[in-house]
Coordinates of C-alpha atoms in Angstrom, one line a residue:
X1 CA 4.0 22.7 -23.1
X2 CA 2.0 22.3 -26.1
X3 CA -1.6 20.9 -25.2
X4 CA -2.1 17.6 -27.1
X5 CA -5.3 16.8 -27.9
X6 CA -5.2 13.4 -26.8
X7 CA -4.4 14.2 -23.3
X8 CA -6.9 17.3 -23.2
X9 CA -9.8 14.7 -24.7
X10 CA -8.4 12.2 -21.8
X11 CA -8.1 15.2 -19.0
X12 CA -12.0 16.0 -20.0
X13 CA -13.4 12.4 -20.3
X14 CA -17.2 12.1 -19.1
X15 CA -17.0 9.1 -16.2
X16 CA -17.9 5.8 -17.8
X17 CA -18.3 2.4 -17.1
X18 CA -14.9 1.7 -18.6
X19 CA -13.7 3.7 -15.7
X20 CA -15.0 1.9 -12.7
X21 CA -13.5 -1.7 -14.4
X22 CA -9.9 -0.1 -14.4
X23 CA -10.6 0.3 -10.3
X24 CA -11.5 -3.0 -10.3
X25 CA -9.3 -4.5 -11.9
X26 CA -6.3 -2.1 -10.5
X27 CA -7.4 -2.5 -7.0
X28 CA -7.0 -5.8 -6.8
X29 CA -3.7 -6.0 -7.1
X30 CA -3.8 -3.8 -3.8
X31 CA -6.2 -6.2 -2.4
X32 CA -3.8 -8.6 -3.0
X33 CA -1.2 -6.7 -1.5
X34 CA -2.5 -5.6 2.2
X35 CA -3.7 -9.5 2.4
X36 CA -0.4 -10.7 2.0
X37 CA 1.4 -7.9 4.0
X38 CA -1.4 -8.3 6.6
X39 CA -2.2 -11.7 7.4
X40 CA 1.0 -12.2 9.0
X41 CA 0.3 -11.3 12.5
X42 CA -2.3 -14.1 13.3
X43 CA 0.2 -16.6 11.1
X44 CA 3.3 -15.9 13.6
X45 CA 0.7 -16.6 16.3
X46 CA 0.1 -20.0 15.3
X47 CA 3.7 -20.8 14.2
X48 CA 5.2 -19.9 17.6
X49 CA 2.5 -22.5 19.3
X50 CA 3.0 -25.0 16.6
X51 CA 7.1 -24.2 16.7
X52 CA 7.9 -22.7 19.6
X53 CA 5.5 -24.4 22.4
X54 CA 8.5 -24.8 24.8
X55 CA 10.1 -21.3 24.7
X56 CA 9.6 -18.0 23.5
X57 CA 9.7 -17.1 20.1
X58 CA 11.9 -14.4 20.1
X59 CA 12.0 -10.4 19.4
X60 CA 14.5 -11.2 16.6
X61 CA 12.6 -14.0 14.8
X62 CA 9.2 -11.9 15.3
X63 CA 11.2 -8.9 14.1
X64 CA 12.2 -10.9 11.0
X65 CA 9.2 -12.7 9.8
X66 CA 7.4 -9.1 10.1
X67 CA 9.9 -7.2 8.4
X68 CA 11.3 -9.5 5.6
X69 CA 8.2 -9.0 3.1
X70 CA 8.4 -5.2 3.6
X71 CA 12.4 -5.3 2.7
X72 CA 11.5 -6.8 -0.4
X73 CA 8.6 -4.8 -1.4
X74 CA 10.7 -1.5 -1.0
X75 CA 13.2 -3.3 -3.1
X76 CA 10.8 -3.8 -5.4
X77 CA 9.3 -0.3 -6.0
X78 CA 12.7 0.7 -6.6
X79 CA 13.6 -2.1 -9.2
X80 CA 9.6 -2.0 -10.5
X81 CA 9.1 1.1 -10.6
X82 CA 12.2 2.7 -12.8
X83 CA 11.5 -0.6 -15.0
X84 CA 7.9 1.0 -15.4
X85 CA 9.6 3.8 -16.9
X86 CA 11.7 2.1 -19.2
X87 CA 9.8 -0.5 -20.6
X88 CA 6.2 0.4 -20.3
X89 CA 3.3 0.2 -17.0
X90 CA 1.6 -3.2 -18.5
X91 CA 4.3 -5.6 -19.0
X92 CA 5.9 -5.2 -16.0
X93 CA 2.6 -5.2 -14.3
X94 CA 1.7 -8.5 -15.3
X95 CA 5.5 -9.7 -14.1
X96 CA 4.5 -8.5 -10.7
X97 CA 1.5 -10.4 -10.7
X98 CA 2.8 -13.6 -11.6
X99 CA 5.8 -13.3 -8.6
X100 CA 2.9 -12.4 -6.5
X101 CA 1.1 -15.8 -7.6
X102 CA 4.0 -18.0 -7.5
X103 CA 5.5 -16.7 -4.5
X104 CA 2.1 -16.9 -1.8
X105 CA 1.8 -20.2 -3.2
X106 CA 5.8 -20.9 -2.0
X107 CA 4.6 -19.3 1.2
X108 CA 2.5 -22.4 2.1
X109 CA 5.0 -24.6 1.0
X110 CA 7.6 -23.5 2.5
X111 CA 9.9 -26.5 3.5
X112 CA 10.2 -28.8 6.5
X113 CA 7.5 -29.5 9.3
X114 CA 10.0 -30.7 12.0
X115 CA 12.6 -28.1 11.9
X116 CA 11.6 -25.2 12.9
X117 CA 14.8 -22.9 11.7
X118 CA 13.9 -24.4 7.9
X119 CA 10.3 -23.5 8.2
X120 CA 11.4 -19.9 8.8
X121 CA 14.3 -20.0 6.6
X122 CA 12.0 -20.9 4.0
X123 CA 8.9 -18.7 4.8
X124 CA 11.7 -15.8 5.2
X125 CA 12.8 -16.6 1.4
X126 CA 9.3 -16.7 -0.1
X127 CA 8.2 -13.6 2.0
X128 CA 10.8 -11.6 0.8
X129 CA 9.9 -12.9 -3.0
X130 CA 6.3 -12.2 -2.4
X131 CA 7.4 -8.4 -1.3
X132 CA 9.3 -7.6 -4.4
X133 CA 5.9 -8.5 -6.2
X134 CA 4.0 -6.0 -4.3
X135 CA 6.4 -3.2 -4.4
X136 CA 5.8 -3.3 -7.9
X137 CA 2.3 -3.0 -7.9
X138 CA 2.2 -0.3 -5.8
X139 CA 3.6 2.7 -8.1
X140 CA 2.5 0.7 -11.6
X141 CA -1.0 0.4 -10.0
X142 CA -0.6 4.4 -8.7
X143 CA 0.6 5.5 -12.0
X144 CA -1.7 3.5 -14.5
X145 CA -4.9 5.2 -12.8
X146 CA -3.3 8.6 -12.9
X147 CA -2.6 8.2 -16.4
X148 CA -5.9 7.7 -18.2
X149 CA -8.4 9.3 -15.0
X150 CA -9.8 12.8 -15.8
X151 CA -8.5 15.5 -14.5
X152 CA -11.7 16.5 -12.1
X153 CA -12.3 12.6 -10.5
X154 CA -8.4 11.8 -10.6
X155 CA -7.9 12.3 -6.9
X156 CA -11.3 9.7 -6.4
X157 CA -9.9 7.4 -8.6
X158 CA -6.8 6.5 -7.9
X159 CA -7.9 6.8 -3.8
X160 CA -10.8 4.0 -5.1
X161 CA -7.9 1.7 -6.2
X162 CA -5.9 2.0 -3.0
X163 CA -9.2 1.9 -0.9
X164 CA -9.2 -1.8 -1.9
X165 CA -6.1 -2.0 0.7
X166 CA -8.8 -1.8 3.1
X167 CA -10.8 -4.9 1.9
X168 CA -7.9 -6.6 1.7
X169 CA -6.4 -6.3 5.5
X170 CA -10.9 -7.5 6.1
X171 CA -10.4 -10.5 3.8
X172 CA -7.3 -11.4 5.3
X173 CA -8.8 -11.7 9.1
X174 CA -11.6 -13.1 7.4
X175 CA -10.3 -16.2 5.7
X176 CA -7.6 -16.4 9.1
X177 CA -11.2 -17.3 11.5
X178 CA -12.5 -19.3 8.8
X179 CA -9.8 -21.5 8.5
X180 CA -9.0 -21.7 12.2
X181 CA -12.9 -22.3 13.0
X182 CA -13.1 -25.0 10.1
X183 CA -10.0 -26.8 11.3
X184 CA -10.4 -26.2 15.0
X185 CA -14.6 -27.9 14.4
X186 CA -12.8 -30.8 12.5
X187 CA -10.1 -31.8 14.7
X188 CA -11.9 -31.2 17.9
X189 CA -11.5 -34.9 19.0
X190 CA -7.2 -34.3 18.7
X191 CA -7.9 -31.1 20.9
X192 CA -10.0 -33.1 23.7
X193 CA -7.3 -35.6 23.7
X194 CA -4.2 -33.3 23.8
X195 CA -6.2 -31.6 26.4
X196 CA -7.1 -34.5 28.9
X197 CA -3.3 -35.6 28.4
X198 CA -1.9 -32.1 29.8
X199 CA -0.1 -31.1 26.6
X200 CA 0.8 -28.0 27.4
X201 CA 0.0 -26.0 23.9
X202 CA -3.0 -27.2 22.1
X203 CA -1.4 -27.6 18.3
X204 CA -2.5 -30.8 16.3
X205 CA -0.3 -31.8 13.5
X206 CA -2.7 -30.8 11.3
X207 CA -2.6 -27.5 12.2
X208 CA 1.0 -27.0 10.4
X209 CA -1.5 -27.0 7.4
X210 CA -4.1 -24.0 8.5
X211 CA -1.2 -21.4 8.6
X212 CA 0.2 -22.5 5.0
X213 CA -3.6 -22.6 3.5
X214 CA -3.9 -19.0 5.0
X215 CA -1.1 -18.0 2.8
X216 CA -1.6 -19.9 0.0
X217 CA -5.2 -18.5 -0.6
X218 CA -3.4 -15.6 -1.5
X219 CA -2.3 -16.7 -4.6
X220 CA -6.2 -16.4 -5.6
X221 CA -6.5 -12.7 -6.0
X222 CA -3.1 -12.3 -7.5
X223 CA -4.2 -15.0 -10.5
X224 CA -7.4 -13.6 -11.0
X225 CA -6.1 -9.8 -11.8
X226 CA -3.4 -11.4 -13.8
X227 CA -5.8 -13.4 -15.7
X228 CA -8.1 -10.5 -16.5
X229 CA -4.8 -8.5 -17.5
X230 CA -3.8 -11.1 -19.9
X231 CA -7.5 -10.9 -21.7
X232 CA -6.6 -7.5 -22.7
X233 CA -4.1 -7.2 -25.5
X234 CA -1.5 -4.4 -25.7
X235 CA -3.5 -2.2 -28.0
X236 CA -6.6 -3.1 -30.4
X237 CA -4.4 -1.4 -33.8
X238 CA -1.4 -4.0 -32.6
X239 CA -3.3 -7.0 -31.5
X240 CA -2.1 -10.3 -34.0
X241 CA -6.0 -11.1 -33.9
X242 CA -8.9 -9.7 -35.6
X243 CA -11.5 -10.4 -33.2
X244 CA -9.9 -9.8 -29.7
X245 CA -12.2 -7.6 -27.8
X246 CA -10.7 -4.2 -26.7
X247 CA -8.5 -3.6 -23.8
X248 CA -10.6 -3.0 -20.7
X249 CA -8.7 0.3 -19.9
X250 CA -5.8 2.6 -21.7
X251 CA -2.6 1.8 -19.2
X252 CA 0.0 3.8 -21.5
X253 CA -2.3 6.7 -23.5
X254 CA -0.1 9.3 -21.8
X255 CA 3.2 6.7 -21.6
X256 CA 2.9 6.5 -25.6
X257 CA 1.9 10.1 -26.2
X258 CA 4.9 11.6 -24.0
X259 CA 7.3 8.8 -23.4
X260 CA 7.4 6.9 -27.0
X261 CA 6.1 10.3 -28.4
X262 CA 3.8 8.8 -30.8
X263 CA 0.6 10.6 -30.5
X264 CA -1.3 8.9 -33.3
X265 CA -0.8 6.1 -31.7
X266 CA -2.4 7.3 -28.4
X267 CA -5.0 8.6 -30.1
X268 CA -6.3 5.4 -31.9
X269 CA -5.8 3.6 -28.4
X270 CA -7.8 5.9 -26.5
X271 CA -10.9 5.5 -29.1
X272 CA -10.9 2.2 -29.0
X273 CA -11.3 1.9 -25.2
X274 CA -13.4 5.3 -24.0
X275 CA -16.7 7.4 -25.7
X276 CA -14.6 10.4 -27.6
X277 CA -15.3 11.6 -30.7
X278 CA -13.0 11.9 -33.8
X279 CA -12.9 15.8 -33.8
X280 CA -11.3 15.8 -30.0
X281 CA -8.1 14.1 -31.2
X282 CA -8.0 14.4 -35.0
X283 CA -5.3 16.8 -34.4
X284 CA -2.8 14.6 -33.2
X285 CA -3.1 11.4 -35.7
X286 CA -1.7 13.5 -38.5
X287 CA 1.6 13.1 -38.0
X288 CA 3.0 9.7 -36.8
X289 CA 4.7 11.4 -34.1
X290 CA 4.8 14.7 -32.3
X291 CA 8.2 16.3 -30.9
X292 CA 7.8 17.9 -27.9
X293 CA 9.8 21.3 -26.9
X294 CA 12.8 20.6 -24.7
X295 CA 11.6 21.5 -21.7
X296 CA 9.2 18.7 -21.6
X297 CA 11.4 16.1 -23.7
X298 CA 14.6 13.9 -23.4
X299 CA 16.3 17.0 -22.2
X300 CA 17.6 16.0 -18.8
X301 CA 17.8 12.6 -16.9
X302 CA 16.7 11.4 -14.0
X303 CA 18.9 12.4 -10.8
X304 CA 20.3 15.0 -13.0
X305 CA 20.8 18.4 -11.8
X306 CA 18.6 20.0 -13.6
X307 CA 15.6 17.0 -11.9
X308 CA 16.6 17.9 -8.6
X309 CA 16.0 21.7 -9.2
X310 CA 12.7 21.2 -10.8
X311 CA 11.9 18.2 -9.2
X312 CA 13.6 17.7 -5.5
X313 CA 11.3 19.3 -3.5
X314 CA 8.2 17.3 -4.6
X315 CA 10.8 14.1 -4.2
X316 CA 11.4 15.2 -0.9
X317 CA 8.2 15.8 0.2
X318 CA 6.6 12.8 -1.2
X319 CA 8.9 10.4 0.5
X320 CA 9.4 12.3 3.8
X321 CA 5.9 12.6 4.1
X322 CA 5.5 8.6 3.1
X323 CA 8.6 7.1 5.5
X324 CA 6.2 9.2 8.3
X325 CA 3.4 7.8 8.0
X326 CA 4.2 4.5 7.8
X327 CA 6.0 4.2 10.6
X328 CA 3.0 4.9 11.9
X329 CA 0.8 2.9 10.0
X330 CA 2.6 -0.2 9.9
X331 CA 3.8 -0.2 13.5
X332 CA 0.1 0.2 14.8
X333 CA -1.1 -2.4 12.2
X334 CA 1.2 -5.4 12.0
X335 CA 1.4 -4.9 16.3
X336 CA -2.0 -4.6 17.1
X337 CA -1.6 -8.0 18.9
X338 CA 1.3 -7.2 20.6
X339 CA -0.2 -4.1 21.9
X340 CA -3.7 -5.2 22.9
X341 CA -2.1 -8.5 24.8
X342 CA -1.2 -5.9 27.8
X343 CA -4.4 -4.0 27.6
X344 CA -6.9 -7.4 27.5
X345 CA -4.5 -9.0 28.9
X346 CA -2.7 -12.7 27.8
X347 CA -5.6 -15.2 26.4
X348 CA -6.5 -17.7 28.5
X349 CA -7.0 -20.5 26.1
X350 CA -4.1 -22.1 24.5
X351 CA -5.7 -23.2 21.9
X352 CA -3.6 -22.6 18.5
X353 CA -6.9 -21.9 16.4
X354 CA -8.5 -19.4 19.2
X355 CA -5.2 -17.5 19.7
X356 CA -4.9 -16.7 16.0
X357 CA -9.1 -16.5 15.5
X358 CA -8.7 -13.2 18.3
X359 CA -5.9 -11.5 16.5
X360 CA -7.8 -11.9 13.4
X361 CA -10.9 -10.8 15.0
X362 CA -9.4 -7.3 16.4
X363 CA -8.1 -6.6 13.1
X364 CA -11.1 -7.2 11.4
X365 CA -13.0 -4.8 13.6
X366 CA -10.3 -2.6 13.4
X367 CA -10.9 -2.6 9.1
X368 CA -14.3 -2.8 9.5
X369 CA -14.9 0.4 11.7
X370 CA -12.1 2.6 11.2
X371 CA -9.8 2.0 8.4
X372 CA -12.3 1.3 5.6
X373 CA -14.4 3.8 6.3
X374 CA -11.1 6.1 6.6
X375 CA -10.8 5.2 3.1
X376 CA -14.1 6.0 1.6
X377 CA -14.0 9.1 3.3
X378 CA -10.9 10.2 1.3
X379 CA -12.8 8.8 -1.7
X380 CA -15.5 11.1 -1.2
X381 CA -13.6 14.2 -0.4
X382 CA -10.3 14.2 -2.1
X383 CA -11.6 16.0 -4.9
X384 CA -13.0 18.7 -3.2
X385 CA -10.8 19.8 -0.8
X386 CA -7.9 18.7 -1.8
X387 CA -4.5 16.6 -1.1
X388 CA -2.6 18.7 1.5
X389 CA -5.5 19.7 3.6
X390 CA -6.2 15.8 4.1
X391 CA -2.7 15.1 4.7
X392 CA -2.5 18.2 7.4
X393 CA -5.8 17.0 9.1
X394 CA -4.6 13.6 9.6
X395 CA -1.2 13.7 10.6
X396 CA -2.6 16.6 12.8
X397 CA -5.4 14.3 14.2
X398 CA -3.6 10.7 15.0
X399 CA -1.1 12.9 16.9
X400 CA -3.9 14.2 18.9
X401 CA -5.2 10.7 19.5
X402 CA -1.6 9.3 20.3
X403 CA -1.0 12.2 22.9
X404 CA -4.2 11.1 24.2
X405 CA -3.8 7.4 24.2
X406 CA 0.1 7.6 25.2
X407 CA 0.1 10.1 28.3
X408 CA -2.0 8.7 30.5
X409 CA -1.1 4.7 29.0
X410 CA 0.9 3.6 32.3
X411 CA -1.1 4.6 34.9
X412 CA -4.7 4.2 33.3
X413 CA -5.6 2.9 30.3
X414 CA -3.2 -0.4 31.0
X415 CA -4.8 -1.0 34.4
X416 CA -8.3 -0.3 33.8
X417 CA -10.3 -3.1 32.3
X418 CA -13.4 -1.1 31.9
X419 CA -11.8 1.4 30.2
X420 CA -10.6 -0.7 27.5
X421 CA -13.4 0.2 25.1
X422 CA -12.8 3.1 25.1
X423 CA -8.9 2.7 24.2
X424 CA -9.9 0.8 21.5
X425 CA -12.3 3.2 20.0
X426 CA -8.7 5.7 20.6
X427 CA -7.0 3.3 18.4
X428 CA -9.3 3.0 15.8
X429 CA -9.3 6.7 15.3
X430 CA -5.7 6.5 14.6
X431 CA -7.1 4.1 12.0
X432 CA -9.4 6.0 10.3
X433 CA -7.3 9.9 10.2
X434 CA -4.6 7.8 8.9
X435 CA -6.4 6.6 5.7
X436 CA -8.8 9.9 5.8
X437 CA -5.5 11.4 5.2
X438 CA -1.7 11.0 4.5
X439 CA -1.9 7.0 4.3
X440 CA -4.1 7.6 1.5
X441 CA -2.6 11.0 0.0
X442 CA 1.0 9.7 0.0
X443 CA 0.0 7.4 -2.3
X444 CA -1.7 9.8 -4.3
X445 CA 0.3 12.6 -4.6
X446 CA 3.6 10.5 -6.1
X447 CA 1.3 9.3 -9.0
X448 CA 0.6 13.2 -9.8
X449 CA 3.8 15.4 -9.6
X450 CA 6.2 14.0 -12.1
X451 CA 6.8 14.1 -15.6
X452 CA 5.4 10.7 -17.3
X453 CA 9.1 9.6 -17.8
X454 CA 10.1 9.7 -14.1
X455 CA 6.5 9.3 -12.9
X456 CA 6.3 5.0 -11.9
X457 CA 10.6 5.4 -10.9
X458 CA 9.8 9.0 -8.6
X459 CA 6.3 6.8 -7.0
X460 CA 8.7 3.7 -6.6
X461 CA 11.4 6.0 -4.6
X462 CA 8.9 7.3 -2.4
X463 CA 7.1 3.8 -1.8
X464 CA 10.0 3.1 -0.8
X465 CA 11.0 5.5 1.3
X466 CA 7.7 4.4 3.2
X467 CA 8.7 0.9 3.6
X468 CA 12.0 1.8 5.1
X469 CA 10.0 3.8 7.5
X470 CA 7.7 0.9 7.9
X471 CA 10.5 -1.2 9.1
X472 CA 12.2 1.2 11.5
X473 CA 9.0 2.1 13.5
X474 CA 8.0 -2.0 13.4
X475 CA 11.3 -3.3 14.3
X476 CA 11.7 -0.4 16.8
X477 CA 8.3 -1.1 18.6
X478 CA 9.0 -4.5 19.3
X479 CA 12.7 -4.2 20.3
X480 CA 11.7 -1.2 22.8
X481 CA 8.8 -1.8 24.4
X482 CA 9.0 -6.1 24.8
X483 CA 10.0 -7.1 28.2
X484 CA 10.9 -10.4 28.7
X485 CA 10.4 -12.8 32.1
X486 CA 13.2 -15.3 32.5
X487 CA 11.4 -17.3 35.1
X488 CA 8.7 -17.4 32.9
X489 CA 10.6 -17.3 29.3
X490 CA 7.5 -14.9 28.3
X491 CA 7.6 -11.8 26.2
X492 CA 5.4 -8.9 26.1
X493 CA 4.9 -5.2 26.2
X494 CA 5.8 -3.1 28.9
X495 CA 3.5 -0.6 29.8
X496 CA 5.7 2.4 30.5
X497 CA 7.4 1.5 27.5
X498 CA 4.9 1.4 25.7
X499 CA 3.8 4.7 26.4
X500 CA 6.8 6.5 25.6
X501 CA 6.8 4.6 21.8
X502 CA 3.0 6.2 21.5
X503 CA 4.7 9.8 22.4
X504 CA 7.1 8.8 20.2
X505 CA 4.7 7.9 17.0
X506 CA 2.8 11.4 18.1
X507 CA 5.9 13.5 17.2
X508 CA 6.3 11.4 14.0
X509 CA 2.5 13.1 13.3
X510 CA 3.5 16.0 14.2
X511 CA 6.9 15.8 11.8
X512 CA 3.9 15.3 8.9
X513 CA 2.1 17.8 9.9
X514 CA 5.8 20.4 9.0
X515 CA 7.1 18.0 5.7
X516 CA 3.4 18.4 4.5
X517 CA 2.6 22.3 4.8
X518 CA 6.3 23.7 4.2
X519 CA 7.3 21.4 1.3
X520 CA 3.8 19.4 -0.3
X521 CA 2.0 20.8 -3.2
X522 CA -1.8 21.0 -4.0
X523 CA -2.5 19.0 -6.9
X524 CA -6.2 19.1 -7.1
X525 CA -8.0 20.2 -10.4
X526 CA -4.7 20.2 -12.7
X527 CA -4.0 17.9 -15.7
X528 CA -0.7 16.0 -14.9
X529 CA 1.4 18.4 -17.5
X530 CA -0.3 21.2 -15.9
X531 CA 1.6 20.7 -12.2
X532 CA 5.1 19.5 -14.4
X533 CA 4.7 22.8 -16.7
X534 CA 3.4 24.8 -13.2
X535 CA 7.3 23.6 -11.5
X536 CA 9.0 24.4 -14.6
X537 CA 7.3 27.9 -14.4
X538 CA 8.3 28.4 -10.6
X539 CA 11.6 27.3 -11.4
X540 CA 12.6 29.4 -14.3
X541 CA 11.0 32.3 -12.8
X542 CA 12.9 31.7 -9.4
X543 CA 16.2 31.7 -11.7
X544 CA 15.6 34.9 -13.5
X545 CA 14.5 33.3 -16.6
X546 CA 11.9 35.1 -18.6
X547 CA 8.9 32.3 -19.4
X548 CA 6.9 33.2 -23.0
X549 CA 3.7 31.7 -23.1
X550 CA 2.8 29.1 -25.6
X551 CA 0.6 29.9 -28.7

């Protein structure tokens, strides 16, 4: 491949301000994302009090309202993602963001406050909208930082933009006490009243509102990164105004250069927007455009024969590797209610505020100790030694943790109340090897393998791939380990099943730990067209074909 000087000035780029605002403003579409994905666990607590008061809510309704936004952000990585390709990262960008907007603020008003079928019907609908949002910001926000980072802080950047995840899942059990404590301090007169009267499950009309606010502050994030995408115009050389300040970061230098093949034009984009002297990319504005040889041009298509030999495995391993972790991730995340009610046992207050400020309150501590942290971590290190050994260690590491949690779970860790600390601090390790390694990675590594044309379409696939996984291992947990007493009418875990699912997610880890050393490659330290030339090598050579280097 012939080394433009565009991409070499942009592989060599000196760290600069410019660079930590495209985190910024990139993250927070992730920020966005783990809120809304996130806060639903303390939502369905108050909805089945508010809704359900008189009977159980249900495995399949829980199943449902946890799954439904997931279903529609895989659908949306797939749809996003090849349309990233096609028609550019920033425009469809910005149509994510606005679905992302309108949608959280459908989530609050989601119809009806009687019937309790239409509220979930309609929180169902909106859910699912709000998904196909963030699966679209998940491989445009992936690919636009691998795009324009340098080659030797890539790894740190784009882990800096999904580290905001983190913040996100804090903000949402943040917001969740503060609204519950707000509206629980204001209506405290309702709740004496409801209280001396015998109702049965504390929830005060007004608390129908609390849940939808939850969801509808949302909507905040979402406007604000859309807002600050909208000041920045496509490029400064096509912008219809003369005084428009310059974008705040190059999305497409790379996308113009090797997709539209109009170097010149990357090349005036990239000086207006980062500190690089004439001289580094003269040599590409002389022409209007630069043809690039076959091998790295319109010279197969995607799903082709000739992508799967150059490109399958990486496919492969990318979305194994993804679908594996989640069903980890996700299962322990959007259940750690479900699983914690056996080990602290059921609350005692039925209070619709309290029960939703505890679930809110474990997850927080669960962000603020173990998973952000996990994420800085891979921040700090990713650039120094490297994707696969992160993804190895951590796979390798939660299925330690889940052999240790899940062996002895029936007989000890379920029965002794003392020893619930320590269980917890179990759990949060799973936490923090899971985003100090393939959590983290699997989003990284997509962003890095393939060829700019295929790059946001291969990420969406493999995003994808995750969510699926995501669903099985949710839908799975709560359909195998709930038990259910009919005099009662109450659902919860059951420890020995419960035990077997954390064996269970340990052979998931140690699945990772196989997909990521037989199949994943080391990206560290190489341009982008360094690891597409690098598989083109290996698979010419593997064929027989002689490769001539490039003058």
């Amino acid at each position: 491949m012939p080394e433009l000087r565009v991409l070499s000035a942009l592989d060599a780029a000196r760290l600069q301000w410019y660079h930590f605002k495209a985190i910024m403003i990139a993250g927070l579409g992730l920020f966005t994302d783990a809120y809304d994905l996130f806060c639903i666990a303390p939502i369905m607590k108050m909805i089945s009090q508010i809704y359900y008061h008189k009977d159980s809510i249900g495995t399949a309704v829980l199943s449902i309202s946890y799954v439904i936004a997931l279903f529609g952000t895989a659908l949306g990585q797939l749809i996003f993602g090849y349309l990233g390709d096609r028609v550019g990262r920033r425009k469809v960008y910005g149509l994510c963001l606005l679905i992302m907007v309108f949608s959280s603020f459908g989530c609050g008003f989601s119809v009806c406050t009687t019937r309790r079928s239409c509220v979930m019907a309609s929180l169902a609908f909106f859910r699912f909208v709000l998904g196909l949002g963030i699966g679209g910001d998940y491989p445009l926000s992936a690919t636009i930082m691998s795009e324009f980072a340098n080659k030797k802080t890539r790894g740190a950047f784009i882990a800096a933009v999904f580290s905001m995840q983190g913040l996100g899942i804090l903000m949402s059990s943040a917001v969740t006490m503060a609204v519950c404590e707000a509206f629980k301090m204001a209506g405290e007169g309702s709740l004496e009243k409801m209280e001396a009267a015998g109702v049965e499950t504390l929830a005060p009309a007004e608390s129908d509102i609390a849940w939808r606010l939850i969801l509808m502050i949302g909507a905040i994030p979402a406007a604000l990164t859309f807002y600050w995408r909208m000041l920045m115009p496509e490029t400064a050389s096509r912008s219809l105004y003369t005084n428009v300040a310059p974008p705040l970061f190059p999305y497409e230098i790379r996308y113009t250069a090797l997709v539209e093949n109009n170097a010149r034009q990357a090349a005036k984009d990239m000086q207006k927007v980062m500190s690089v002297s004439m001289s580094q990319v003269a040599e590409d504005t002389l022409s209007e455009t630069l043809e690039l040889p076959p091998s790295t041009s319109s010279s197969y298509k995607l799903f082709s024969r000739r992508f799967f030999s150059l490109h399958g495995r990486d496919l492969f391993a990318a979305s194994a590797n993804w679908f594996l972790v989640d069903v980890v991730f996700y299962t322990s995340n959007l259940l750690l209610s479900q699983i914690f009610s056996f080990s602290n046992k059921p609350l005692n207050s039925t209070n619709v505020y309290d029960s939703a400020f505890e679930v809110a309150k474990l997850a927080a501590i669960v962000a603020a100790c173990s998973t952000i942290p996990g994420y800085w971590f891979t921040v700090y290190f990713i650039d120094r030694i490297g994707r696969v050994k992160i993804q190895l260690m951590g796979f390798f590491c939660m299925a330690v943790v889940y052999l240790v949690a899940g062996v002895p779970y029936s007989w000890y860790w379920s029965k002794h109340e003392k020893t619930n600390k320590g269980f917890m601090v179990l759990y949060g390790l799973i936490f923090f090897f899971s985003n100090f390694g393939p959590n983290t990675t699997t989003f990284i590594i997509p962003a890095e393998l393939f060829p700019a044309r295929f790059r946001s379409t291969c990420h969406g696939i493999s995003g994808a791939a995750g969510k699926f996984g995501a669903i099985v291992g949710t839908v799975g947990f709560l359909w195998a380990t709930q038990h259910e007493e009919e005099d009662k009418g109450e659902v919860f875990p059951d420890a020995r099943r419960v035990r077997i699912a954390f064996l269970i997610l340990g052979a998931v880890c140690i699945a990772g730990v196989f997909v990521t050393y037989f199949y994943t490659r080391e990206t560290m330290g190489r341009s982008l067209e360094e690891n597409e030339e690098d598989e083109i090598d290996s698979t010419c050579a593997s064929s027989g074909n002689e490769v001539f280097p490039i003058e």
